[in-house]
Amino acid sequence: AQTVTQSQPEMSVQEAETVTLSCTYDTSESDYYLFWYKQPPSRQMILVIRQEAYKQQNATENRFSVNFQKAAKSFSLKISDSQLGDAAMYFCAYLSIQGAQKLVFGQGTRLTINP
Amino acid sequence: ETGVTQTPRHLVMGMTNKKSLKCEQHLGHNAMYWYKQSAKKPLELMFVYNFKEQTENNSVPSRFSPECPNSSHLFLHLHTLQPEDSALYLCASSQEQGGRDTQYFGPGTRLTVL
């Protein structure tokens, strides 16, 4: 079974600076999808960024980018020019395209933005 | 944020009550999901419906009973729950349960079992 590990329960960053959230996963599959979701306080979870494992190029969405290291099974999220609205729980998730195709989540990282 | 809606947003119930959670998606999707989010634990998938058919039951106790009358609506019927069932219950939907589709989440129902 696949597992996703986020080793940083909490992170903080100064407004306008850059922060990197870590995620590692364990799988024997060669093709899969990885996601970062953001869950602001008392608000719903929204997709931040998505990466297809067969693509070597790292996904980017405006200030959000990933560092996908397939061999190392690492999928970190970099947030540039941090804004107060970035404060949230961030979840890394793995989606298998085989079998039951279940989305497996990490434990989450709580990101605080300091003004 | 209005693509997937859930009601009620908050629910307090006793262990002997029967209640239902409702989820509705306005995205034209065909797959719907129930997740449980407990404090300090990863989100746990509970049930998956694809084209109204249940395709996944992740060893969920029978006191949770899902219902999917059509592709837009998903219910979770609750009866004789335990205090440890208190959690945030999230509904999600995707185009299909096909591996390549992003799941979109609702705001959740915060359930407290007394």
mmCIF file of N, CA and C in Angstrom, chain A:
data_model
loop_
_atom_site.group_PDB
_atom_site.id
_atom_site.type_symbol
_atom_site.label_atom_id
_atom_site.label_comp_id
_atom_site.label_asym_id
_atom_site.label_seq_id
_atom_site.Cartn_x
_atom_site.Cartn_y
_atom_site.Cartn_z
ATOM 1 N N ALA A 1 0.843 -1.193 0.000
ATOM 2 C CA ALA A 1 0.000 0.000 0.000
ATOM 3 C C ALA A 1 0.880 1.245 0.000
ATOM 4 N N GLN A 2 0.387 2.263 -0.680
ATOM 5 C CA GLN A 2 1.150 3.496 -0.742
ATOM 6 C C GLN A 2 1.018 4.277 0.571
ATOM 7 N N THR A 3 2.060 4.998 0.909
ATOM 8 C CA THR A 3 2.033 5.879 2.076
ATOM 9 C C THR A 3 2.608 7.233 1.693
ATOM 10 N N VAL A 4 2.141 8.252 2.364
ATOM 11 C CA VAL A 4 2.616 9.618 2.142
ATOM 12 C C VAL A 4 3.018 10.199 3.490
ATOM 13 N N THR A 5 4.195 10.790 3.533
ATOM 14 C CA THR A 5 4.717 11.322 4.793
ATOM 15 C C THR A 5 5.073 12.800 4.648
ATOM 16 N N GLN A 6 4.514 13.584 5.531
ATOM 17 C CA GLN A 6 4.886 14.996 5.634
ATOM 18 C C GLN A 6 5.551 15.158 7.001
ATOM 19 N N SER A 7 6.818 15.393 6.992
ATOM 20 C CA SER A 7 7.601 15.354 8.227
ATOM 21 C C SER A 7 7.564 16.649 9.020
ATOM 22 N N GLN A 8 6.928 17.666 8.472
ATOM 23 C CA GLN A 8 6.893 18.972 9.141
ATOM 24 C C GLN A 8 5.459 19.263 9.588
ATOM 25 N N PRO A 9 5.105 19.014 10.832
ATOM 26 C CA PRO A 9 3.735 19.302 11.274
ATOM 27 C C PRO A 9 3.395 20.789 11.174
ATOM 28 N N GLU A 10 4.394 21.643 11.408
ATOM 29 C CA GLU A 10 4.158 23.084 11.368
ATOM 30 C C GLU A 10 5.344 23.776 10.718
ATOM 31 N N MET A 11 5.041 24.830 9.972
ATOM 32 C CA MET A 11 6.073 25.670 9.384
ATOM 33 C C MET A 11 5.600 27.117 9.485
ATOM 34 N N SER A 12 6.560 28.024 9.526
ATOM 35 C CA SER A 12 6.199 29.434 9.493
ATOM 36 C C SER A 12 7.186 30.168 8.588
ATOM 37 N N VAL A 13 6.712 31.266 8.029
ATOM 38 C CA VAL A 13 7.535 32.051 7.103
ATOM 39 C C VAL A 13 7.118 33.505 7.208
ATOM 40 N N GLN A 14 8.069 34.374 6.962
ATOM 41 C CA GLN A 14 7.763 35.799 6.918
ATOM 42 C C GLN A 14 7.066 36.126 5.607
ATOM 43 N N GLU A 15 6.127 37.019 5.689
ATOM 44 C CA GLU A 15 5.434 37.491 4.494
ATOM 45 C C GLU A 15 6.456 37.937 3.460
ATOM 46 N N ALA A 16 6.197 37.568 2.208
ATOM 47 C CA ALA A 16 7.024 37.915 1.044
ATOM 48 C C ALA A 16 8.240 37.008 0.870
ATOM 49 N N GLU A 17 8.485 36.131 1.818
ATOM 50 C CA GLU A 17 9.613 35.227 1.663
ATOM 51 C C GLU A 17 9.149 33.883 1.080
ATOM 52 N N THR A 18 10.126 33.005 0.900
ATOM 53 C CA THR A 18 9.871 31.712 0.266
ATOM 54 C C THR A 18 9.934 30.593 1.298
ATOM 55 N N VAL A 19 9.043 29.634 1.148
ATOM 56 C CA VAL A 19 9.028 28.493 2.069
ATOM 57 C C VAL A 19 8.846 27.216 1.251
ATOM 58 N N THR A 20 9.444 26.145 1.737
ATOM 59 C CA THR A 20 9.337 24.841 1.075
ATOM 60 C C THR A 20 8.765 23.822 2.041
ATOM 61 N N LEU A 21 7.708 23.161 1.605
ATOM 62 C CA LEU A 21 7.076 22.109 2.404
ATOM 63 C C LEU A 21 7.487 20.754 1.835
ATOM 64 N N SER A 22 7.832 19.844 2.711
ATOM 65 C CA SER A 22 8.362 18.551 2.281
ATOM 66 C C SER A 22 7.288 17.471 2.227
ATOM 67 N N CYS A 23 7.481 16.540 1.319
ATOM 68 C CA CYS A 23 6.595 15.387 1.209
ATOM 69 C C CYS A 23 7.390 14.236 0.604
ATOM 70 N N THR A 24 7.296 13.091 1.208
ATOM 71 C CA THR A 24 7.861 11.881 0.617
ATOM 72 C C THR A 24 6.768 10.831 0.553
ATOM 73 N N TYR A 25 6.952 9.891 -0.333
ATOM 74 C CA TYR A 25 5.927 8.865 -0.489
ATOM 75 C C TYR A 25 6.597 7.539 -0.795
ATOM 76 N N ASP A 26 5.846 6.497 -0.615
ATOM 77 C CA ASP A 26 6.369 5.163 -0.862
ATOM 78 C C ASP A 26 5.421 4.448 -1.812
ATOM 79 N N THR A 27 5.969 3.948 -2.902
ATOM 80 C CA THR A 27 5.173 3.227 -3.873
ATOM 81 C C THR A 27 6.075 2.345 -4.711
ATOM 82 N N SER A 28 5.479 1.307 -5.272
ATOM 83 C CA SER A 28 6.205 0.454 -6.210
ATOM 84 C C SER A 28 5.725 0.702 -7.635
ATOM 85 N N GLU A 29 4.799 1.634 -7.784
ATOM 86 C CA GLU A 29 4.247 1.914 -9.105
ATOM 87 C C GLU A 29 5.136 2.900 -9.863
ATOM 88 N N SER A 30 5.022 2.862 -11.173
ATOM 89 C CA SER A 30 5.818 3.771 -11.983
ATOM 90 C C SER A 30 5.009 4.954 -12.511
ATOM 91 N N ASP A 31 3.693 4.791 -12.528
ATOM 92 C CA ASP A 31 2.838 5.871 -13.034
ATOM 93 C C ASP A 31 1.790 6.205 -11.979
ATOM 94 N N TYR A 32 1.701 7.466 -11.647
ATOM 95 C CA TYR A 32 0.784 7.903 -10.590
ATOM 96 C C TYR A 32 0.699 9.425 -10.662
ATOM 97 N N TYR A 33 -0.103 9.990 -9.787
ATOM 98 C CA TYR A 33 -0.255 11.434 -9.724
ATOM 99 C C TYR A 33 -0.001 11.902 -8.293
ATOM 100 N N LEU A 34 0.518 13.092 -8.188
ATOM 101 C CA LEU A 34 0.763 13.697 -6.886
ATOM 102 C C LEU A 34 0.093 15.062 -6.842
ATOM 103 N N PHE A 35 -0.395 15.407 -5.666
ATOM 104 C CA PHE A 35 -1.138 16.649 -5.499
ATOM 105 C C PHE A 35 -0.694 17.361 -4.227
ATOM 106 N N TRP A 36 -0.816 18.664 -4.244
ATOM 107 C CA TRP A 36 -0.809 19.464 -3.028
ATOM 108 C C TRP A 36 -2.175 20.145 -2.929
ATOM 109 N N TYR A 37 -2.797 19.933 -1.772
ATOM 110 C CA TYR A 37 -4.062 20.584 -1.467
ATOM 111 C C TYR A 37 -3.838 21.558 -0.317
ATOM 112 N N LYS A 38 -4.626 22.620 -0.308
ATOM 113 C CA LYS A 38 -4.571 23.647 0.728
ATOM 114 C C LYS A 38 -5.928 23.691 1.426
ATOM 115 N N GLN A 39 -5.900 23.696 2.759
ATOM 116 C CA GLN A 39 -7.137 23.780 3.537
ATOM 117 C C GLN A 39 -7.029 24.957 4.502
ATOM 118 N N PRO A 40 -7.548 26.132 4.117
ATOM 119 C CA PRO A 40 -7.521 27.285 5.024
ATOM 120 C C PRO A 40 -8.400 27.033 6.241
ATOM 121 N N PRO A 41 -8.191 27.766 7.318
ATOM 122 C CA PRO A 41 -9.010 27.563 8.512
ATOM 123 C C PRO A 41 -10.494 27.722 8.204
ATOM 124 N N SER A 42 -11.262 26.735 8.572
ATOM 125 C CA SER A 42 -12.725 26.750 8.420
ATOM 126 C C SER A 42 -13.181 26.934 6.968
ATOM 127 N N ARG A 43 -12.314 26.613 6.044
ATOM 128 C CA ARG A 43 -12.710 26.716 4.643
ATOM 129 C C ARG A 43 -12.374 25.421 3.928
ATOM 130 N N GLN A 44 -12.892 25.272 2.730
ATOM 131 C CA GLN A 44 -12.759 23.968 2.129
ATOM 132 C C GLN A 44 -11.421 23.764 1.454
ATOM 133 N N MET A 45 -11.092 22.512 1.257
ATOM 134 C CA MET A 45 -9.832 22.109 0.675
ATOM 135 C C MET A 45 -9.848 22.399 -0.820
ATOM 136 N N ILE A 46 -8.804 23.021 -1.282
ATOM 137 C CA ILE A 46 -8.704 23.330 -2.704
ATOM 138 C C ILE A 46 -7.379 22.829 -3.249
ATOM 139 N N LEU A 47 -7.393 22.488 -4.519
ATOM 140 C CA LEU A 47 -6.189 22.004 -5.179
ATOM 141 C C LEU A 47 -5.219 23.158 -5.400
ATOM 142 N N VAL A 48 -3.969 22.938 -5.044
ATOM 143 C CA VAL A 48 -2.922 23.928 -5.292
ATOM 144 C C VAL A 48 -2.173 23.602 -6.571
ATOM 145 N N ILE A 49 -1.745 22.339 -6.686
ATOM 146 C CA ILE A 49 -0.921 21.969 -7.821
ATOM 147 C C ILE A 49 -0.945 20.457 -7.980
ATOM 148 N N ARG A 50 -0.707 20.015 -9.205
ATOM 149 C CA ARG A 50 -0.774 18.597 -9.516
ATOM 150 C C ARG A 50 0.395 18.226 -10.405
ATOM 151 N N GLN A 51 0.917 17.015 -10.199
ATOM 152 C CA GLN A 51 2.077 16.549 -10.976
ATOM 153 C C GLN A 51 1.821 15.138 -11.469
ATOM 154 N N GLU A 52 2.029 14.912 -12.752
ATOM 155 C CA GLU A 52 1.965 13.562 -13.288
ATOM 156 C C GLU A 52 3.340 12.939 -13.203
ATOM 157 N N ALA A 53 3.420 11.721 -12.709
ATOM 158 C CA ALA A 53 4.724 11.103 -12.464
ATOM 159 C C ALA A 53 5.510 10.871 -13.742
ATOM 160 N N TYR A 54 4.831 10.727 -14.875
ATOM 161 C CA TYR A 54 5.543 10.450 -16.110
ATOM 162 C C TYR A 54 6.170 11.720 -16.705
ATOM 163 N N LYS A 55 5.824 12.860 -16.149
ATOM 164 C CA LYS A 55 6.391 14.118 -16.626
ATOM 165 C C LYS A 55 7.616 14.481 -15.794
ATOM 166 N N GLN A 56 8.714 14.727 -16.460
ATOM 167 C CA GLN A 56 9.922 15.110 -15.737
ATOM 168 C C GLN A 56 9.900 16.573 -15.322
ATOM 169 N N GLN A 57 9.179 17.380 -16.091
ATOM 170 C CA GLN A 57 9.146 18.810 -15.791
ATOM 171 C C GLN A 57 8.315 19.055 -14.545
ATOM 172 N N ASN A 58 8.840 19.885 -13.654
ATOM 173 C CA ASN A 58 8.135 20.218 -12.426
ATOM 174 C C ASN A 58 6.946 21.137 -12.714
ATOM 175 N N ALA A 59 5.811 20.840 -12.079
ATOM 176 C CA ALA A 59 4.631 21.665 -12.266
ATOM 177 C C ALA A 59 4.788 23.014 -11.567
ATOM 178 N N THR A 60 4.178 24.023 -12.162
ATOM 179 C CA THR A 60 4.213 25.382 -11.608
ATOM 180 C C THR A 60 2.842 26.027 -11.771
ATOM 181 N N GLU A 61 2.396 26.693 -10.734
ATOM 182 C CA GLU A 61 1.149 27.464 -10.768
ATOM 183 C C GLU A 61 1.392 28.795 -10.061
ATOM 184 N N ASN A 62 1.688 29.789 -10.841
ATOM 185 C CA ASN A 62 1.943 31.135 -10.300
ATOM 186 C C ASN A 62 3.047 31.080 -9.248
ATOM 187 N N ARG A 63 2.751 31.384 -7.990
ATOM 188 C CA ARG A 63 3.788 31.423 -6.956
ATOM 189 C C ARG A 63 4.106 30.042 -6.387
ATOM 190 N N PHE A 64 3.387 29.035 -6.841
ATOM 191 C CA PHE A 64 3.553 27.685 -6.302
ATOM 192 C C PHE A 64 4.287 26.818 -7.321
ATOM 193 N N SER A 65 5.286 26.101 -6.863
ATOM 194 C CA SER A 65 6.004 25.179 -7.739
ATOM 195 C C SER A 65 6.402 23.962 -6.918
ATOM 196 N N VAL A 66 6.662 22.882 -7.634
ATOM 197 C CA VAL A 66 7.075 21.661 -6.941
ATOM 198 C C VAL A 66 8.467 21.268 -7.386
ATOM 199 N N ASN A 67 9.106 20.499 -6.526
ATOM 200 C CA ASN A 67 10.377 19.843 -6.861
ATOM 201 C C ASN A 67 10.098 18.347 -6.778
ATOM 202 N N PHE A 68 9.875 17.748 -7.919
ATOM 203 C CA PHE A 68 9.513 16.343 -8.001
ATOM 204 C C PHE A 68 10.767 15.536 -8.292
ATOM 205 N N GLN A 69 11.148 14.701 -7.362
ATOM 206 C CA GLN A 69 12.302 13.830 -7.506
ATOM 207 C C GLN A 69 11.798 12.392 -7.466
ATOM 208 N N LYS A 70 11.572 11.838 -8.653
ATOM 209 C CA LYS A 70 10.909 10.541 -8.716
ATOM 210 C C LYS A 70 11.739 9.431 -8.088
ATOM 211 N N ALA A 71 13.014 9.420 -8.363
ATOM 212 C CA ALA A 71 13.864 8.359 -7.825
ATOM 213 C C ALA A 71 13.912 8.417 -6.297
ATOM 214 N N ALA A 72 13.908 9.606 -5.776
ATOM 215 C CA ALA A 72 13.944 9.783 -4.323
ATOM 216 C C ALA A 72 12.558 9.723 -3.703
ATOM 217 N N LYS A 73 11.523 9.674 -4.533
ATOM 218 C CA LYS A 73 10.133 9.660 -4.072
ATOM 219 C C LYS A 73 9.872 10.848 -3.168
ATOM 220 N N SER A 74 10.222 11.996 -3.705
ATOM 221 C CA SER A 74 10.078 13.244 -2.970
ATOM 222 C C SER A 74 9.286 14.226 -3.807
ATOM 223 N N PHE A 75 8.439 15.003 -3.147
ATOM 224 C CA PHE A 75 7.537 15.919 -3.868
ATOM 225 C C PHE A 75 7.322 17.148 -2.985
ATOM 226 N N SER A 76 8.232 18.075 -3.019
ATOM 227 C CA SER A 76 8.143 19.247 -2.146
ATOM 228 C C SER A 76 7.427 20.396 -2.853
ATOM 229 N N LEU A 77 6.821 21.244 -2.067
ATOM 230 C CA LEU A 77 6.078 22.411 -2.559
ATOM 231 C C LEU A 77 6.811 23.677 -2.144
ATOM 232 N N LYS A 78 7.103 24.516 -3.120
ATOM 233 C CA LYS A 78 7.729 25.802 -2.838
ATOM 234 C C LYS A 78 6.717 26.916 -3.060
ATOM 235 N N ILE A 79 6.583 27.761 -2.050
ATOM 236 C CA ILE A 79 5.700 28.919 -2.141
ATOM 237 C C ILE A 79 6.586 30.156 -2.137
ATOM 238 N N SER A 80 6.550 30.893 -3.211
ATOM 239 C CA SER A 80 7.357 32.110 -3.332
ATOM 240 C C SER A 80 6.518 33.328 -2.976
ATOM 241 N N ASP A 81 7.193 34.366 -2.494
ATOM 242 C CA ASP A 81 6.498 35.621 -2.173
ATOM 243 C C ASP A 81 5.260 35.345 -1.308
ATOM 244 N N SER A 82 5.472 34.689 -0.190
ATOM 245 C CA SER A 82 4.360 34.246 0.671
ATOM 246 C C SER A 82 3.425 35.397 1.028
ATOM 247 N N GLN A 83 2.146 35.095 1.014
ATOM 248 C CA GLN A 83 1.124 36.084 1.349
ATOM 249 C C GLN A 83 0.313 35.589 2.544
ATOM 250 N N LEU A 84 -0.325 36.541 3.227
ATOM 251 C CA LEU A 84 -1.103 36.173 4.417
ATOM 252 C C LEU A 84 -2.170 35.143 4.090
ATOM 253 N N GLY A 85 -2.717 35.220 2.885
ATOM 254 C CA GLY A 85 -3.751 34.279 2.473
ATOM 255 C C GLY A 85 -3.247 32.878 2.216
ATOM 256 N N ASP A 86 -1.936 32.693 2.264
ATOM 257 C CA ASP A 86 -1.373 31.349 2.089
ATOM 258 C C ASP A 86 -1.429 30.540 3.387
ATOM 259 N N ALA A 87 -1.762 31.169 4.477
ATOM 260 C CA ALA A 87 -1.838 30.459 5.757
ATOM 261 C C ALA A 87 -2.918 29.385 5.691
ATOM 262 N N ALA A 88 -2.540 28.150 5.971
ATOM 263 C CA ALA A 88 -3.467 27.029 5.831
ATOM 264 C C ALA A 88 -2.770 25.744 6.233
ATOM 265 N N MET A 89 -3.559 24.665 6.253
ATOM 266 C CA MET A 89 -2.990 23.317 6.293
ATOM 267 C C MET A 89 -2.726 22.897 4.858
ATOM 268 N N TYR A 90 -1.566 22.344 4.617
ATOM 269 C CA TYR A 90 -1.223 21.859 3.284
ATOM 270 C C TYR A 90 -1.073 20.342 3.341
ATOM 271 N N PHE A 91 -1.770 19.686 2.431
ATOM 272 C CA PHE A 91 -1.741 18.233 2.372
ATOM 273 C C PHE A 91 -1.133 17.777 1.053
ATOM 274 N N CYS A 92 -0.210 16.868 1.172
ATOM 275 C CA CYS A 92 0.347 16.185 0.024
ATOM 276 C C CYS A 92 -0.477 14.917 -0.192
ATOM 277 N N ALA A 93 -0.746 14.563 -1.435
ATOM 278 C CA ALA A 93 -1.580 13.390 -1.690
ATOM 279 C C ALA A 93 -1.074 12.641 -2.910
ATOM 280 N N TYR A 94 -1.263 11.328 -2.856
ATOM 281 C CA TYR A 94 -0.829 10.410 -3.915
ATOM 282 C C TYR A 94 -2.065 9.747 -4.499
ATOM 283 N N LEU A 95 -2.099 9.656 -5.810
ATOM 284 C CA LEU A 95 -3.213 8.967 -6.466
ATOM 285 C C LEU A 95 -2.660 7.910 -7.405
ATOM 286 N N SER A 96 -2.993 6.672 -7.111
ATOM 287 C CA SER A 96 -2.624 5.575 -7.987
ATOM 288 C C SER A 96 -3.584 5.519 -9.161
ATOM 289 N N ILE A 97 -3.116 5.130 -10.310
ATOM 290 C CA ILE A 97 -4.029 4.948 -11.437
ATOM 291 C C ILE A 97 -4.331 3.480 -11.662
ATOM 292 N N GLN A 98 -3.877 2.663 -10.728
ATOM 293 C CA GLN A 98 -4.153 1.232 -10.810
ATOM 294 C C GLN A 98 -5.067 0.832 -9.661
ATOM 295 N N GLY A 99 -5.667 -0.324 -9.790
ATOM 296 C CA GLY A 99 -6.451 -0.867 -8.694
ATOM 297 C C GLY A 99 -7.575 0.053 -8.272
ATOM 298 N N ALA A 100 -7.680 0.301 -6.981
ATOM 299 C CA ALA A 100 -8.797 1.052 -6.433
ATOM 300 C C ALA A 100 -8.686 2.554 -6.687
ATOM 301 N N GLN A 101 -7.540 3.016 -7.114
ATOM 302 C CA GLN A 101 -7.357 4.420 -7.461
ATOM 303 C C GLN A 101 -7.781 5.349 -6.321
ATOM 304 N N LYS A 102 -7.266 5.077 -5.148
ATOM 305 C CA LYS A 102 -7.599 5.860 -3.972
ATOM 306 C C LYS A 102 -6.589 6.973 -3.771
ATOM 307 N N LEU A 103 -7.105 8.118 -3.332
ATOM 308 C CA LEU A 103 -6.257 9.249 -3.008
ATOM 309 C C LEU A 103 -5.748 9.049 -1.581
ATOM 310 N N VAL A 104 -4.424 9.005 -1.414
ATOM 311 C CA VAL A 104 -3.806 8.792 -0.101
ATOM 312 C C VAL A 104 -3.157 10.093 0.335
ATOM 313 N N PHE A 105 -3.507 10.553 1.522
ATOM 314 C CA PHE A 105 -3.036 11.839 2.015
ATOM 315 C C PHE A 105 -1.932 11.685 3.048
ATOM 316 N N GLY A 106 -1.073 12.693 3.121
ATOM 317 C CA GLY A 106 -0.151 12.833 4.233
ATOM 318 C C GLY A 106 -0.860 13.465 5.420
ATOM 319 N N GLN A 107 -0.109 13.632 6.510
ATOM 320 C CA GLN A 107 -0.693 14.120 7.758
ATOM 321 C C GLN A 107 -0.935 15.619 7.744
ATOM 322 N N GLY A 108 -0.341 16.310 6.817
ATOM 323 C CA GLY A 108 -0.544 17.747 6.717
ATOM 324 C C GLY A 108 0.551 18.554 7.379
ATOM 325 N N THR A 109 0.764 19.764 6.858
ATOM 326 C CA THR A 109 1.683 20.748 7.431
ATOM 327 C C THR A 109 0.922 22.041 7.628
ATOM 328 N N ARG A 110 0.921 22.547 8.844
ATOM 329 C CA ARG A 110 0.253 23.823 9.115
ATOM 330 C C ARG A 110 1.233 24.959 8.843
ATOM 331 N N LEU A 111 0.894 25.801 7.885
ATOM 332 C CA LEU A 111 1.756 26.916 7.502
ATOM 333 C C LEU A 111 1.220 28.217 8.072
ATOM 334 N N THR A 112 2.077 28.908 8.788
ATOM 335 C CA THR A 112 1.746 30.221 9.351
ATOM 336 C C THR A 112 2.555 31.275 8.618
ATOM 337 N N ILE A 113 1.900 32.368 8.270
ATOM 338 C CA ILE A 113 2.579 33.484 7.603
ATOM 339 C C ILE A 113 2.691 34.623 8.620
ATOM 340 N N ASN A 114 3.898 35.046 8.887
ATOM 341 C CA ASN A 114 4.142 36.133 9.837
ATOM 342 C C ASN A 114 4.210 37.467 9.104
ATOM 343 N N PRO A 115 3.391 38.437 9.517
ATOM 344 C CA PRO A 115 3.384 39.731 8.811
ATOM 345 C C PRO A 115 4.637 40.545 9.097
#
